[in-house]
PDB file of C-alpha atoms in Angstrom:
ATOM      1  CA  UNK A   1       0.000   0.000   0.000  1.00  0.00           C
ATOM      2  CA  UNK A   2       1.365   3.388  -0.934  1.00  0.00           C
ATOM      3  CA  UNK A   3       0.258   6.663   0.574  1.00  0.00           C
ATOM      4  CA  UNK A   4       1.098  10.152  -0.581  1.00  0.00           C
ATOM      5  CA  UNK A   5       0.118  13.642   0.437  1.00  0.00           C
ATOM      6  CA  UNK A   6       1.215  17.242   0.412  1.00  0.00           C
ATOM      7  CA  UNK A   7       3.449  18.504   3.162  1.00  0.00           C
ATOM      8  CA  UNK A   8       2.040  21.235   5.382  1.00  0.00           C
ATOM      9  CA  UNK A   9       3.643  24.607   4.912  1.00  0.00           C
ATOM     10  CA  UNK A  10       6.596  25.055   7.207  1.00  0.00           C
ATOM     11  CA  UNK A  11       7.046  21.368   7.950  1.00  0.00           C
ATOM     12  CA  UNK A  12      10.264  19.632   6.990  1.00  0.00           C
ATOM     13  CA  UNK A  13       9.979  16.977   4.303  1.00  0.00           C
ATOM     14  CA  UNK A  14      11.733  14.318   6.348  1.00  0.00           C
ATOM     15  CA  UNK A  15       9.621  14.990   9.396  1.00  0.00           C
ATOM     16  CA  UNK A  16       6.477  14.842   7.281  1.00  0.00           C
ATOM     17  CA  UNK A  17       7.534  11.530   5.806  1.00  0.00           C
ATOM     18  CA  UNK A  18       7.912   9.934   9.218  1.00  0.00           C
ATOM     19  CA  UNK A  19       4.640  11.458  10.386  1.00  0.00           C
ATOM     20  CA  UNK A  20       2.929   9.780   7.440  1.00  0.00           C
ATOM     21  CA  UNK A  21       4.704   6.520   8.209  1.00  0.00           C
ATOM     22  CA  UNK A  22       3.579   6.735  11.836  1.00  0.00           C
ATOM     23  CA  UNK A  23      -0.009   7.165  10.750  1.00  0.00           C
ATOM     24  CA  UNK A  24       0.190   4.110   8.493  1.00  0.00           C
ATOM     25  CA  UNK A  25       1.859   2.000  11.159  1.00  0.00           C
ATOM     26  CA  UNK A  26      -0.832   2.865  13.658  1.00  0.00           C
ATOM     27  CA  UNK A  27      -3.826   2.648  11.341  1.00  0.00           C
ATOM     28  CA  UNK A  28      -2.754  -0.559   9.640  1.00  0.00           C
ATOM     29  CA  UNK A  29      -0.813  -2.387  12.343  1.00  0.00           C
ATOM     30  CA  UNK A  30      -1.802  -0.621  15.559  1.00  0.00           C
ATOM     31  CA  UNK A  31       1.826   0.071  16.432  1.00  0.00           C
ATOM     32  CA  UNK A  32       2.346   2.616  19.173  1.00  0.00           C
ATOM     33  CA  UNK A  33       5.069   4.089  21.321  1.00  0.00           C
ATOM     34  CA  UNK A  34       8.768   4.216  20.719  1.00  0.00           C
ATOM     35  CA  UNK A  35       9.896   2.233  17.692  1.00  0.00           C
ATOM     36  CA  UNK A  36      13.490   1.140  17.257  1.00  0.00           C
ATOM     37  CA  UNK A  37      14.963   1.845  13.842  1.00  0.00           C
ATOM     38  CA  UNK A  38      17.919  -0.043  12.481  1.00  0.00           C
ATOM     39  CA  UNK A  39      19.703   0.147   9.157  1.00  0.00           C
ATOM     40  CA  UNK A  40      20.775  -2.506   6.728  1.00  0.00           C
ATOM     41  CA  UNK A  41      24.471  -2.554   5.784  1.00  0.00           C
ATOM     42  CA  UNK A  42      23.497  -0.466   2.752  1.00  0.00           C
ATOM     43  CA  UNK A  43      21.754   2.091   4.940  1.00  0.00           C
ATOM     44  CA  UNK A  44      18.062   1.288   4.421  1.00  0.00           C
ATOM     45  CA  UNK A  45      16.061   1.853   7.628  1.00  0.00           C
ATOM     46  CA  UNK A  46      13.790  -0.845   9.027  1.00  0.00           C
ATOM     47  CA  UNK A  47      11.878  -1.552  12.213  1.00  0.00           C
ATOM     48  CA  UNK A  48      14.129  -3.658  14.385  1.00  0.00           C
ATOM     49  CA  UNK A  49      11.321  -5.291  16.347  1.00  0.00           C
ATOM     50  CA  UNK A  50       8.854  -5.785  13.479  1.00  0.00           C
ATOM     51  CA  UNK A  51      10.623  -7.803  10.768  1.00  0.00           C
ATOM     52  CA  UNK A  52       7.344  -8.504   9.011  1.00  0.00           C
ATOM     53  CA  UNK A  53       6.625  -4.802   8.419  1.00  0.00           C
ATOM     54  CA  UNK A  54       8.819  -3.214   5.780  1.00  0.00           C
ATOM     55  CA  UNK A  55       8.635   0.375   4.666  1.00  0.00           C
ATOM     56  CA  UNK A  56      10.139   2.991   2.427  1.00  0.00           C
ATOM     57  CA  UNK A  57       9.613   6.733   2.163  1.00  0.00           C
ATOM     58  CA  UNK A  58      10.243   9.427  -0.404  1.00  0.00           C
ATOM     59  CA  UNK A  59       9.805  13.170  -0.495  1.00  0.00           C
ATOM     60  CA  UNK A  60      10.203  15.834  -3.139  1.00  0.00           C
ATOM     61  CA  UNK A  61       9.241  19.469  -3.475  1.00  0.00           C
ATOM     62  CA  UNK A  62       6.414  19.488  -0.991  1.00  0.00           C
ATOM     63  CA  UNK A  63       5.119  15.968  -1.509  1.00  0.00           C
ATOM     64  CA  UNK A  64       5.736  12.926   0.624  1.00  0.00           C
ATOM     65  CA  UNK A  65       5.085   9.247  -0.060  1.00  0.00           C
ATOM     66  CA  UNK A  66       5.245   6.162   2.080  1.00  0.00           C
ATOM     67  CA  UNK A  67       5.019   2.485   1.176  1.00  0.00           C
ATOM     68  CA  UNK A  68       4.429  -0.265   3.732  1.00  0.00           C
ATOM     69  CA  UNK A  69       4.357  -3.963   2.999  1.00  0.00           C
ATOM     70  CA  UNK A  70       5.162  -7.415   4.285  1.00  0.00           C
ATOM     71  CA  UNK A  71       7.885  -7.703   1.671  1.00  0.00           C
ATOM     72  CA  UNK A  72      10.677  -5.489   0.368  1.00  0.00           C
ATOM     73  CA  UNK A  73       9.246  -2.259  -0.966  1.00  0.00           C
ATOM     74  CA  UNK A  74      10.554   0.918  -2.561  1.00  0.00           C
ATOM     75  CA  UNK A  75       8.854   4.193  -3.427  1.00  0.00           C
ATOM     76  CA  UNK A  76       9.971   7.308  -5.244  1.00  0.00           C
ATOM     77  CA  UNK A  77       8.219  10.573  -5.991  1.00  0.00           C
ATOM     78  CA  UNK A  78       9.632  13.224  -8.287  1.00  0.00           C
ATOM     79  CA  UNK A  79       8.389  16.434  -9.785  1.00  0.00           C
ATOM     80  CA  UNK A  80       8.400  16.408 -13.577  1.00  0.00           C
ATOM     81  CA  UNK A  81      10.916  18.980 -14.737  1.00  0.00           C
ATOM     82  CA  UNK A  82      13.728  19.565 -17.194  1.00  0.00           C
ATOM     83  CA  UNK A  83      16.556  17.061 -16.900  1.00  0.00           C
ATOM     84  CA  UNK A  84      20.233  17.419 -17.847  1.00  0.00           C
ATOM     85  CA  UNK A  85      20.805  16.299 -21.449  1.00  0.00           C
ATOM     86  CA  UNK A  86      23.347  13.693 -20.357  1.00  0.00           C
ATOM     87  CA  UNK A  87      20.924  11.923 -18.006  1.00  0.00           C
ATOM     88  CA  UNK A  88      19.097   9.706 -20.520  1.00  0.00           C
ATOM     89  CA  UNK A  89      22.303   8.035 -21.644  1.00  0.00           C
ATOM     90  CA  UNK A  90      23.389   7.840 -17.980  1.00  0.00           C
ATOM     91  CA  UNK A  91      20.419   5.971 -16.634  1.00  0.00           C
ATOM     92  CA  UNK A  92      18.253   4.666 -19.456  1.00  0.00           C
ATOM     93  CA  UNK A  93      18.578   1.383 -21.297  1.00  0.00           C
ATOM     94  CA  UNK A  94      18.866   1.671 -25.087  1.00  0.00           C
ATOM     95  CA  UNK A  95      15.222   0.705 -25.562  1.00  0.00           C
ATOM     96  CA  UNK A  96      14.161   3.410 -23.129  1.00  0.00           C
ATOM     97  CA  UNK A  97      16.335   6.016 -24.819  1.00  0.00           C
ATOM     98  CA  UNK A  98      14.614   5.119 -28.097  1.00  0.00           C
ATOM     99  CA  UNK A  99      11.203   5.616 -26.506  1.00  0.00           C
ATOM    100  CA  UNK A 100      12.323   8.946 -25.105  1.00  0.00           C
ATOM    101  CA  UNK A 101      13.496  10.197 -28.476  1.00  0.00           C
ATOM    102  CA  UNK A 102      10.117   9.387 -29.988  1.00  0.00           C
ATOM    103  CA  UNK A 103       8.135  10.959 -27.159  1.00  0.00           C
ATOM    104  CA  UNK A 104       6.327  14.256 -27.360  1.00  0.00           C
ATOM    105  CA  UNK A 105       6.580  14.672 -23.596  1.00  0.00           C
ATOM    106  CA  UNK A 106      10.119  13.702 -22.766  1.00  0.00           C
ATOM    107  CA  UNK A 107      10.232  15.138 -19.248  1.00  0.00           C
ATOM    108  CA  UNK A 108       7.173  13.121 -18.253  1.00  0.00           C
ATOM    109  CA  UNK A 109       8.592   9.953 -19.774  1.00  0.00           C
ATOM    110  CA  UNK A 110      12.068  10.459 -18.324  1.00  0.00           C
ATOM    111  CA  UNK A 111      10.772  10.760 -14.787  1.00  0.00           C
ATOM    112  CA  UNK A 112       8.471   7.791 -15.280  1.00  0.00           C
ATOM    113  CA  UNK A 113      11.576   5.743 -16.002  1.00  0.00           C
ATOM    114  CA  UNK A 114      13.672   7.391 -13.280  1.00  0.00           C
ATOM    115  CA  UNK A 115      11.146   6.857 -10.496  1.00  0.00           C
ATOM    116  CA  UNK A 116      10.602   3.215 -11.472  1.00  0.00           C
ATOM    117  CA  UNK A 117      14.334   2.529 -11.450  1.00  0.00           C
ATOM    118  CA  UNK A 118      14.782   4.384  -8.192  1.00  0.00           C
ATOM    119  CA  UNK A 119      11.892   2.544  -6.560  1.00  0.00           C
ATOM    120  CA  UNK A 120      13.466  -0.755  -7.606  1.00  0.00           C
ATOM    121  CA  UNK A 121      16.818   0.210  -6.118  1.00  0.00           C
ATOM    122  CA  UNK A 122      15.130   1.325  -2.916  1.00  0.00           C
ATOM    123  CA  UNK A 123      13.182  -1.937  -2.695  1.00  0.00           C
ATOM    124  CA  UNK A 124      16.466  -3.801  -3.017  1.00  0.00           C
ATOM    125  CA  UNK A 125      17.898  -1.540  -0.371  1.00  0.00           C
ATOM    126  CA  UNK A 126      20.746  -0.289  -2.556  1.00  0.00           C
ATOM    127  CA  UNK A 127      19.267   2.996  -3.814  1.00  0.00           C
ATOM    128  CA  UNK A 128      21.250   4.067  -6.858  1.00  0.00           C
ATOM    129  CA  UNK A 129      23.841   1.362  -6.240  1.00  0.00           C
ATOM    130  CA  UNK A 130      23.003  -0.905  -9.152  1.00  0.00           C
ATOM    131  CA  UNK A 131      23.456  -0.633 -12.929  1.00  0.00           C
ATOM    132  CA  UNK A 132      20.498   1.533 -13.930  1.00  0.00           C
ATOM    133  CA  UNK A 133      20.904   0.828 -17.616  1.00  0.00           C
ATOM    134  CA  UNK A 134      20.550  -2.925 -17.149  1.00  0.00           C
ATOM    135  CA  UNK A 135      16.919  -2.737 -16.095  1.00  0.00           C
ATOM    136  CA  UNK A 136      14.451  -1.616 -18.721  1.00  0.00           C
ATOM    137  CA  UNK A 137      10.778  -0.934 -18.392  1.00  0.00           C
ATOM    138  CA  UNK A 138       7.670  -1.199 -20.504  1.00  0.00           C
ATOM    139  CA  UNK A 139       5.284   1.475 -19.341  1.00  0.00           C
ATOM    140  CA  UNK A 140       1.553   1.004 -19.148  1.00  0.00           C
ATOM    141  CA  UNK A 141      -1.246   0.740 -16.615  1.00  0.00           C
ATOM    142  CA  UNK A 142       1.044  -1.737 -14.840  1.00  0.00           C
ATOM    143  CA  UNK A 143       4.722  -1.163 -15.617  1.00  0.00           C
ATOM    144  CA  UNK A 144       6.799  -4.263 -16.273  1.00  0.00           C
ATOM    145  CA  UNK A 145      10.507  -4.841 -16.661  1.00  0.00           C
ATOM    146  CA  UNK A 146      13.103  -7.435 -17.558  1.00  0.00           C
ATOM    147  CA  UNK A 147      13.782  -8.327 -13.940  1.00  0.00           C
ATOM    148  CA  UNK A 148      11.680 -11.142 -12.550  1.00  0.00           C
ATOM    149  CA  UNK A 149      10.200 -11.270  -9.104  1.00  0.00           C
ATOM    150  CA  UNK A 150       9.103  -7.678  -8.650  1.00  0.00           C
ATOM    151  CA  UNK A 151       5.893  -5.810  -9.293  1.00  0.00           C
ATOM    152  CA  UNK A 152       5.565  -2.132 -10.033  1.00  0.00           C
ATOM    153  CA  UNK A 153       2.954   0.579  -9.892  1.00  0.00           C
ATOM    154  CA  UNK A 154       2.958   4.148 -11.078  1.00  0.00           C
ATOM    155  CA  UNK A 155       0.689   7.147 -11.086  1.00  0.00           C
ATOM    156  CA  UNK A 156       0.860  10.786 -12.049  1.00  0.00           C
ATOM    157  CA  UNK A 157      -0.186  13.006  -9.192  1.00  0.00           C
ATOM    158  CA  UNK A 158      -1.623  16.484  -9.390  1.00  0.00           C
ATOM    159  CA  UNK A 159       0.697  19.366 -10.167  1.00  0.00           C
ATOM    160  CA  UNK A 160       3.077  17.230 -12.194  1.00  0.00           C
ATOM    161  CA  UNK A 161       4.492  14.661  -9.803  1.00  0.00           C
ATOM    162  CA  UNK A 162       5.187  11.054 -10.657  1.00  0.00           C
ATOM    163  CA  UNK A 163       4.922   8.397  -7.978  1.00  0.00           C
ATOM    164  CA  UNK A 164       6.337   4.943  -8.565  1.00  0.00           C
ATOM    165  CA  UNK A 165       6.564   1.943  -6.326  1.00  0.00           C
ATOM    166  CA  UNK A 166       8.201  -1.456  -6.418  1.00  0.00           C
ATOM    167  CA  UNK A 167       7.497  -4.529  -4.329  1.00  0.00           C
ATOM    168  CA  UNK A 168       9.209  -7.880  -4.243  1.00  0.00           C
ATOM    169  CA  UNK A 169       6.848 -10.607  -5.394  1.00  0.00           C
ATOM    170  CA  UNK A 170       4.317 -10.935  -8.130  1.00  0.00           C
ATOM    171  CA  UNK A 171       1.377  -9.992  -5.990  1.00  0.00           C
ATOM    172  CA  UNK A 172      -0.190  -6.905  -7.482  1.00  0.00           C
ATOM    173  CA  UNK A 173      -0.740  -5.123  -4.202  1.00  0.00           C
ATOM    174  CA  UNK A 174       0.299  -1.654  -5.178  1.00  0.00           C
ATOM    175  CA  UNK A 175      -2.753   0.366  -4.290  1.00  0.00           C
ATOM    176  CA  UNK A 176      -1.905   4.035  -4.181  1.00  0.00           C
ATOM    177  CA  UNK A 177      -3.815   6.398  -1.942  1.00  0.00           C
ATOM    178  CA  UNK A 178      -3.467  10.156  -2.096  1.00  0.00           C
ATOM    179  CA  UNK A 179      -4.491  11.793   1.150  1.00  0.00           C
ATOM    180  CA  UNK A 180      -5.907  15.304   1.119  1.00  0.00           C
ATOM    181  CA  UNK A 181      -3.685  16.333   3.965  1.00  0.00           C
ATOM    182  CA  UNK A 182      -1.009  14.915   6.204  1.00  0.00           C
ATOM    183  CA  UNK A 183      -2.730  12.969   8.969  1.00  0.00           C
ATOM    184  CA  UNK A 184      -2.036  13.943  12.504  1.00  0.00           C
ATOM    185  CA  UNK A 185       0.359  11.837  14.503  1.00  0.00           C
ATOM    186  CA  UNK A 186      -1.513   8.930  15.942  1.00  0.00           C
ATOM    187  CA  UNK A 187      -0.444   6.127  18.209  1.00  0.00           C
ATOM    188  CA  UNK A 188       2.085   8.337  19.956  1.00  0.00           C
ATOM    189  CA  UNK A 189       4.816   6.880  17.785  1.00  0.00           C
ATOM    190  CA  UNK A 190       8.365   8.105  18.090  1.00  0.00           C
ATOM    191  CA  UNK A 191      11.533   6.706  16.586  1.00  0.00           C
ATOM    192  CA  UNK A 192      14.853   5.832  18.087  1.00  0.00           C
ATOM    193  CA  UNK A 193      17.878   4.655  16.183  1.00  0.00           C
ATOM    194  CA  UNK A 194      19.953   1.744  17.300  1.00  0.00           C
ATOM    195  CA  UNK A 195      23.268   2.983  18.634  1.00  0.00           C
ATOM    196  CA  UNK A 196      25.080   1.488  15.645  1.00  0.00           C
ATOM    197  CA  UNK A 197      22.718   3.037  13.106  1.00  0.00           C
ATOM    198  CA  UNK A 198      23.475   6.537  11.882  1.00  0.00           C
ATOM    199  CA  UNK A 199      20.506   8.844  12.306  1.00  0.00           C
ATOM    200  CA  UNK A 200      19.016  10.530   9.278  1.00  0.00           C
ATOM    201  CA  UNK A 201      18.730  14.274   9.097  1.00  0.00           C
ATOM    202  CA  UNK A 202      15.422  15.054  10.758  1.00  0.00           C
ATOM    203  CA  UNK A 203      13.930  18.459  10.056  1.00  0.00           C
TER     204      UNK A 203
ATOM    205  CA  UNK B   1      39.928  19.013  -8.767  1.00  0.00           C
ATOM    206  CA  UNK B   2      38.270  20.193  -5.570  1.00  0.00           C
ATOM    207  CA  UNK B   3      37.393  23.530  -7.167  1.00  0.00           C
ATOM    208  CA  UNK B   4      35.931  21.736 -10.183  1.00  0.00           C
ATOM    209  CA  UNK B   5      33.894  19.504  -7.891  1.00  0.00           C
ATOM    210  CA  UNK B   6      32.539  22.500  -5.992  1.00  0.00           C
ATOM    211  CA  UNK B   7      31.401  24.046  -9.254  1.00  0.00           C
ATOM    212  CA  UNK B   8      29.666  20.825 -10.249  1.00  0.00           C
ATOM    213  CA  UNK B   9      28.000  20.509  -6.836  1.00  0.00           C
ATOM    214  CA  UNK B  10      26.593  23.999  -7.086  1.00  0.00           C
ATOM    215  CA  UNK B  11      24.900  23.090 -10.344  1.00  0.00           C
ATOM    216  CA  UNK B  12      22.534  20.825  -8.401  1.00  0.00           C
ATOM    217  CA  UNK B  13      22.107  22.149  -4.869  1.00  0.00           C
ATOM    218  CA  UNK B  14      21.884  25.648  -3.474  1.00  0.00           C
ATOM    219  CA  UNK B  15      24.923  25.931  -1.279  1.00  0.00           C
ATOM    220  CA  UNK B  16      27.529  28.630  -0.923  1.00  0.00           C
ATOM    221  CA  UNK B  17      30.988  27.871  -2.238  1.00  0.00           C
ATOM    222  CA  UNK B  18      32.502  28.445   1.195  1.00  0.00           C
ATOM    223  CA  UNK B  19      30.140  25.875   2.697  1.00  0.00           C
ATOM    224  CA  UNK B  20      31.502  23.034   0.606  1.00  0.00           C
ATOM    225  CA  UNK B  21      34.373  21.261   2.307  1.00  0.00           C
ATOM    226  CA  UNK B  22      36.214  18.080   1.550  1.00  0.00           C
ATOM    227  CA  UNK B  23      34.536  16.411   4.498  1.00  0.00           C
ATOM    228  CA  UNK B  24      31.067  17.625   3.496  1.00  0.00           C
ATOM    229  CA  UNK B  25      28.590  14.807   3.241  1.00  0.00           C
ATOM    230  CA  UNK B  26      26.515  14.923   0.070  1.00  0.00           C
ATOM    231  CA  UNK B  27      23.214  14.073   1.772  1.00  0.00           C
ATOM    232  CA  UNK B  28      23.400  15.367   5.301  1.00  0.00           C
ATOM    233  CA  UNK B  29      25.467  18.524   4.677  1.00  0.00           C
ATOM    234  CA  UNK B  30      24.859  19.477   1.058  1.00  0.00           C
ATOM    235  CA  UNK B  31      21.262  18.299   0.781  1.00  0.00           C
ATOM    236  CA  UNK B  32      21.568  15.970  -2.194  1.00  0.00           C
ATOM    237  CA  UNK B  33      18.833  13.500  -2.961  1.00  0.00           C
ATOM    238  CA  UNK B  34      19.356  10.429  -5.144  1.00  0.00           C
ATOM    239  CA  UNK B  35      18.346  12.138  -8.378  1.00  0.00           C
ATOM    240  CA  UNK B  36      20.584  15.117  -7.820  1.00  0.00           C
ATOM    241  CA  UNK B  37      23.447  12.827  -6.899  1.00  0.00           C
ATOM    242  CA  UNK B  38      22.983  10.817 -10.069  1.00  0.00           C
ATOM    243  CA  UNK B  39      22.992  14.070 -12.056  1.00  0.00           C
ATOM    244  CA  UNK B  40      26.255  14.944 -10.358  1.00  0.00           C
ATOM    245  CA  UNK B  41      27.662  11.526 -11.252  1.00  0.00           C
ATOM    246  CA  UNK B  42      26.737  12.118 -14.877  1.00  0.00           C
ATOM    247  CA  UNK B  43      28.439  15.494 -14.971  1.00  0.00           C
ATOM    248  CA  UNK B  44      31.532  14.162 -13.207  1.00  0.00           C
ATOM    249  CA  UNK B  45      31.765  11.451 -15.870  1.00  0.00           C
ATOM    250  CA  UNK B  46      31.677  14.047 -18.623  1.00  0.00           C
ATOM    251  CA  UNK B  47      34.017  16.539 -16.968  1.00  0.00           C
ATOM    252  CA  UNK B  48      36.661  14.018 -15.945  1.00  0.00           C
ATOM    253  CA  UNK B  49      36.081  11.625 -18.865  1.00  0.00           C
ATOM    254  CA  UNK B  50      35.491   8.606 -16.652  1.00  0.00           C
ATOM    255  CA  UNK B  51      32.825   5.943 -16.296  1.00  0.00           C
ATOM    256  CA  UNK B  52      31.421   5.562 -12.816  1.00  0.00           C
ATOM    257  CA  UNK B  53      30.187   2.243 -11.468  1.00  0.00           C
ATOM    258  CA  UNK B  54      26.882   2.889  -9.686  1.00  0.00           C
ATOM    259  CA  UNK B  55      27.754   0.364  -6.987  1.00  0.00           C
ATOM    260  CA  UNK B  56      30.897   2.327  -6.208  1.00  0.00           C
ATOM    261  CA  UNK B  57      29.049   5.644  -6.449  1.00  0.00           C
ATOM    262  CA  UNK B  58      26.527   4.483  -3.877  1.00  0.00           C
ATOM    263  CA  UNK B  59      29.346   4.015  -1.364  1.00  0.00           C
ATOM    264  CA  UNK B  60      30.516   7.616  -1.725  1.00  0.00           C
ATOM    265  CA  UNK B  61      29.287   9.728   1.171  1.00  0.00           C
ATOM    266  CA  UNK B  62      31.607  12.746   1.199  1.00  0.00           C
ATOM    267  CA  UNK B  63      33.216  15.115  -1.259  1.00  0.00           C
ATOM    268  CA  UNK B  64      36.613  13.718  -0.273  1.00  0.00           C
ATOM    269  CA  UNK B  65      35.533  10.191  -1.102  1.00  0.00           C
ATOM    270  CA  UNK B  66      34.275  11.377  -4.479  1.00  0.00           C
ATOM    271  CA  UNK B  67      37.568  13.115  -5.232  1.00  0.00           C
ATOM    272  CA  UNK B  68      39.503  10.021  -4.222  1.00  0.00           C
ATOM    273  CA  UNK B  69      37.342   7.820  -6.446  1.00  0.00           C
ATOM    274  CA  UNK B  70      37.793  10.154  -9.405  1.00  0.00           C
ATOM    275  CA  UNK B  71      41.531  10.207  -8.805  1.00  0.00           C
ATOM    276  CA  UNK B  72      41.724   6.402  -8.890  1.00  0.00           C
ATOM    277  CA  UNK B  73      39.942   6.356 -12.234  1.00  0.00           C
ATOM    278  CA  UNK B  74      41.882   9.180 -13.820  1.00  0.00           C
ATOM    279  CA  UNK B  75      45.218   7.753 -12.757  1.00  0.00           C
ATOM    280  CA  UNK B  76      44.552   4.521 -14.628  1.00  0.00           C
TER     281      UNK B  76
END
């Protein structure tokens, strides 16, 4: 399940992302109180005491998204905008570069590809640490790619944002929900990092 | 090379030149997200005529580490 919403004016993006996560964890799993966060060797945060609940967050230009699942999950949100001319050959497979050249809306298409690739890397827990050009996507109502064992979902949000998500498994469970506003903190959830885990920059 | 790197960094994040140090962390100190960092990687490849392995790029946390990585590739 993926949730997205706008960030209240004056609130930090990172703080908003964890507020959204807290709401999901309470509403869906009834988690409360202080939650211990750990990090994988690659730096991906996870709930130390709830190995069956996996999450990922993303934020960009006033929008925040959160994905929660029982399996590895990645989410990325980006605002559609101009991209550096070198970026297509940097991150797109040849077939994707061909599609881009033929497109009448290249910025839209570029960020569709980028967010899918980023969501895949985040699901794996490696972020950008994999060969981006070796995964190639076919866009459509349900994006597919040449890598087996993962499912994808994508939607274009209002005001020109693209939201993509990736989940390990073939189960098509990628329902996306856009909330009208950031829910209030519920469940009294707070986060604490394990001593060995480096804290993220919290706004 | 450090001056070149600072110029490249400032193409993607709003940070004063004097606030970029060799020990500056791309994410925590300079405010890079993944997309901006990948854009930086692309420009570094063009400027220094190198090819960056994404798996190695993902390990780079500071400006100093980036400079060291570039140096290892350009010395080859």
